[in-house]
């Protein structure tokens, strides 16, 4: 084979094999919360219309959500600059605010009996995720804070996708 032919074969091998090798290698510089970011940016798949909540329950929750929105905004601001004490305080406030008790009986006079069981499951998840976030802040674990905030936000979006119409 001529030098030109060998050079051409080497070039073709380089162009076809090298990119495939690069594309298949794992990204080690990718942040661990990349999957959570992708999930947060992807609109939720709604398989059914939002579940209905009675008007009285919806009004009570709306008032709570105003406070919750303020806490989440302040929490995000604290996370962006890693103010661990403020992160811990806000996360604990969110966990403490998620305190609607499951109904003890099927009595229709209990306001909480107007809320479906799934609401309480999501509230429990919110409380758990807020606790994990507060713990990560207590340990001054930046990546732990980022991951916990992603999981906390995902819980919020799940609840909103379930119960908020037209959103």
CSV table of C-alpha atoms in Angstrom, one decimal:
chain,number,residue,atom,x,y,z
A,1,UNK,CA,0.0,0.0,0.0
A,2,UNK,CA,1.1,3.5,-0.7
A,3,UNK,CA,1.7,6.1,2.0
A,4,UNK,CA,-1.3,8.0,0.7
A,5,UNK,CA,-3.5,4.9,1.0
A,6,UNK,CA,-2.3,4.1,4.5
A,7,UNK,CA,-2.8,7.8,5.5
A,8,UNK,CA,-6.4,7.6,4.1
A,9,UNK,CA,-7.2,4.4,6.0
A,10,UNK,CA,-5.8,5.8,9.2
A,11,UNK,CA,-7.9,9.0,8.7
A,12,UNK,CA,-11.1,7.1,8.1
A,13,UNK,CA,-10.5,4.9,11.1
A,14,UNK,CA,-9.8,8.0,13.2
A,15,UNK,CA,-12.9,9.8,12.0
A,16,UNK,CA,-15.2,6.9,12.5
A,17,UNK,CA,-13.8,5.2,15.7
A,18,UNK,CA,-12.7,8.2,17.8
A,19,UNK,CA,-16.0,10.1,17.9
A,20,UNK,CA,-17.8,6.9,18.8
A,21,UNK,CA,-15.4,6.3,21.6
A,22,UNK,CA,-15.9,9.8,22.9
A,23,UNK,CA,-19.6,9.6,22.7
A,24,UNK,CA,-19.8,6.4,24.7
A,25,UNK,CA,-17.5,7.5,27.5
A,26,UNK,CA,-19.3,8.5,30.8
A,27,UNK,CA,-19.3,12.2,31.7
A,28,UNK,CA,-17.7,12.4,35.1
A,29,UNK,CA,-18.0,16.2,35.3
A,30,UNK,CA,-21.8,16.1,35.1
A,31,UNK,CA,-23.3,17.2,38.4
A,32,UNK,CA,-25.1,14.5,40.4
A,33,UNK,CA,-28.4,16.3,40.4
A,34,UNK,CA,-28.5,16.4,36.6
A,35,UNK,CA,-31.4,13.9,36.5
A,36,UNK,CA,-33.4,16.0,38.9
A,37,UNK,CA,-32.8,19.2,36.8
A,38,UNK,CA,-34.0,17.4,33.7
A,39,UNK,CA,-37.1,16.2,35.6
A,40,UNK,CA,-37.8,19.7,36.9
A,41,UNK,CA,-37.6,21.2,33.4
A,42,UNK,CA,-39.8,18.6,31.8
A,43,UNK,CA,-43.5,19.4,32.0
A,44,UNK,CA,-45.3,16.7,34.1
A,45,UNK,CA,-47.2,14.1,32.1
A,46,UNK,CA,-50.8,14.4,33.2
A,47,UNK,CA,-52.6,11.2,32.4
A,48,UNK,CA,-55.9,12.5,33.8
A,49,UNK,CA,-57.4,15.8,34.6
A,50,UNK,CA,-56.5,17.3,37.9
A,51,UNK,CA,-58.2,15.7,40.9
A,52,UNK,CA,-61.0,17.8,42.3
A,53,UNK,CA,-60.8,19.3,45.7
A,54,UNK,CA,-63.9,20.8,47.5
A,55,UNK,CA,-64.1,24.6,47.4
A,56,UNK,CA,-63.6,24.9,51.2
A,57,UNK,CA,-60.5,22.7,51.2
A,58,UNK,CA,-59.2,24.6,48.1
A,59,UNK,CA,-59.6,28.0,49.9
A,60,UNK,CA,-57.8,26.8,53.0
A,61,UNK,CA,-54.9,25.4,50.9
A,62,UNK,CA,-54.7,28.5,48.8
A,63,UNK,CA,-54.0,30.6,52.0
A,64,UNK,CA,-51.3,28.1,53.0
A,65,UNK,CA,-49.7,28.1,49.6
A,66,UNK,CA,-49.1,31.9,49.8
A,67,UNK,CA,-47.0,31.3,52.9
A,68,UNK,CA,-45.4,28.3,51.3
A,69,UNK,CA,-44.5,30.2,48.2
A,70,UNK,CA,-42.7,32.8,50.2
A,71,UNK,CA,-40.8,30.2,52.2
A,72,UNK,CA,-39.8,28.4,48.9
A,73,UNK,CA,-38.6,31.7,47.4
A,74,UNK,CA,-36.6,32.6,50.4
A,75,UNK,CA,-35.2,29.0,50.5
A,76,UNK,CA,-34.1,29.2,46.9
A,77,UNK,CA,-32.3,32.5,47.6
A,78,UNK,CA,-30.5,31.1,50.6
A,79,UNK,CA,-29.5,28.0,48.6
A,80,UNK,CA,-28.0,30.1,45.8
A,81,UNK,CA,-25.5,31.7,48.2
A,82,UNK,CA,-25.2,28.7,50.5
A,83,UNK,CA,-26.5,30.4,53.7
A,84,UNK,CA,-26.7,27.2,55.6
A,85,UNK,CA,-28.4,28.5,58.7
A,86,UNK,CA,-31.1,30.2,56.6
A,87,UNK,CA,-31.6,27.1,54.5
A,88,UNK,CA,-32.0,25.0,57.6
A,89,UNK,CA,-34.5,27.5,59.1
A,90,UNK,CA,-36.6,27.7,55.9
A,91,UNK,CA,-36.6,23.9,55.4
A,92,UNK,CA,-37.7,23.4,58.9
A,93,UNK,CA,-40.5,26.0,58.5
A,94,UNK,CA,-41.7,24.2,55.3
A,95,UNK,CA,-41.7,20.8,57.2
A,96,UNK,CA,-43.6,22.4,60.1
A,97,UNK,CA,-46.2,24.0,57.8
A,98,UNK,CA,-47.0,20.6,56.3
A,99,UNK,CA,-49.1,19.7,59.2
A,100,UNK,CA,-52.7,18.9,58.1
A,101,UNK,CA,-53.6,15.8,60.0
A,102,UNK,CA,-55.1,12.8,58.3
A,103,UNK,CA,-58.8,12.4,59.2
A,104,UNK,CA,-59.3,10.2,62.2
A,105,UNK,CA,-62.8,9.1,61.2
A,106,UNK,CA,-64.9,9.2,58.1
A,107,UNK,CA,-67.0,12.0,59.7
A,108,UNK,CA,-67.9,14.6,57.1
A,109,UNK,CA,-67.6,17.3,59.7
A,110,UNK,CA,-63.8,16.9,59.7
A,111,UNK,CA,-62.4,19.4,57.2
A,112,UNK,CA,-59.5,17.0,56.6
A,113,UNK,CA,-61.9,14.4,55.4
A,114,UNK,CA,-62.5,16.5,52.3
A,115,UNK,CA,-58.9,15.9,51.2
A,116,UNK,CA,-57.9,12.6,49.4
A,117,UNK,CA,-55.4,10.2,50.8
A,118,UNK,CA,-53.0,11.1,48.0
A,119,UNK,CA,-52.8,14.6,49.3
A,120,UNK,CA,-51.6,13.4,52.7
A,121,UNK,CA,-49.0,11.1,51.0
A,122,UNK,CA,-47.6,14.1,49.1
A,123,UNK,CA,-47.6,16.2,52.3
A,124,UNK,CA,-45.7,13.4,54.1
A,125,UNK,CA,-43.2,13.4,51.2
A,126,UNK,CA,-42.8,17.2,51.4
A,127,UNK,CA,-42.2,17.0,55.1
A,128,UNK,CA,-39.6,14.2,54.7
A,129,UNK,CA,-37.8,16.0,51.9
A,130,UNK,CA,-37.7,19.3,53.8
A,131,UNK,CA,-36.2,17.4,56.7
A,132,UNK,CA,-33.5,15.9,54.5
A,133,UNK,CA,-32.7,19.4,53.2
A,134,UNK,CA,-32.5,20.8,56.7
A,135,UNK,CA,-30.1,18.0,57.6
A,136,UNK,CA,-27.9,18.6,54.6
A,137,UNK,CA,-27.8,22.3,55.5
A,138,UNK,CA,-26.9,21.5,59.1
A,139,UNK,CA,-23.9,19.4,57.7
A,140,UNK,CA,-23.0,22.2,55.3
A,141,UNK,CA,-23.1,19.7,52.5
A,142,UNK,CA,-23.6,21.8,49.3
A,143,UNK,CA,-24.3,18.9,46.9
A,144,UNK,CA,-26.6,17.4,49.5
A,145,UNK,CA,-28.5,20.7,49.7
A,146,UNK,CA,-28.8,20.8,45.9
A,147,UNK,CA,-30.0,17.2,45.7
A,148,UNK,CA,-32.5,17.6,48.6
A,149,UNK,CA,-33.8,20.9,47.2
A,150,UNK,CA,-34.4,19.1,43.8
A,151,UNK,CA,-36.3,16.3,45.5
A,152,UNK,CA,-38.3,18.8,47.6
A,153,UNK,CA,-39.2,20.8,44.5
A,154,UNK,CA,-40.2,17.7,42.6
A,155,UNK,CA,-42.7,16.9,45.4
A,156,UNK,CA,-44.2,20.3,45.1
A,157,UNK,CA,-44.6,19.9,41.3
A,158,UNK,CA,-46.2,16.5,41.8
A,159,UNK,CA,-48.8,17.9,44.1
A,160,UNK,CA,-49.5,20.9,41.9
A,161,UNK,CA,-49.8,18.7,38.8
A,162,UNK,CA,-52.3,16.6,40.7
A,163,UNK,CA,-54.5,19.3,42.1
A,164,UNK,CA,-54.0,22.6,40.2
A,165,UNK,CA,-56.3,22.9,37.2
A,166,UNK,CA,-55.0,24.6,34.1
A,167,UNK,CA,-51.4,24.9,35.3
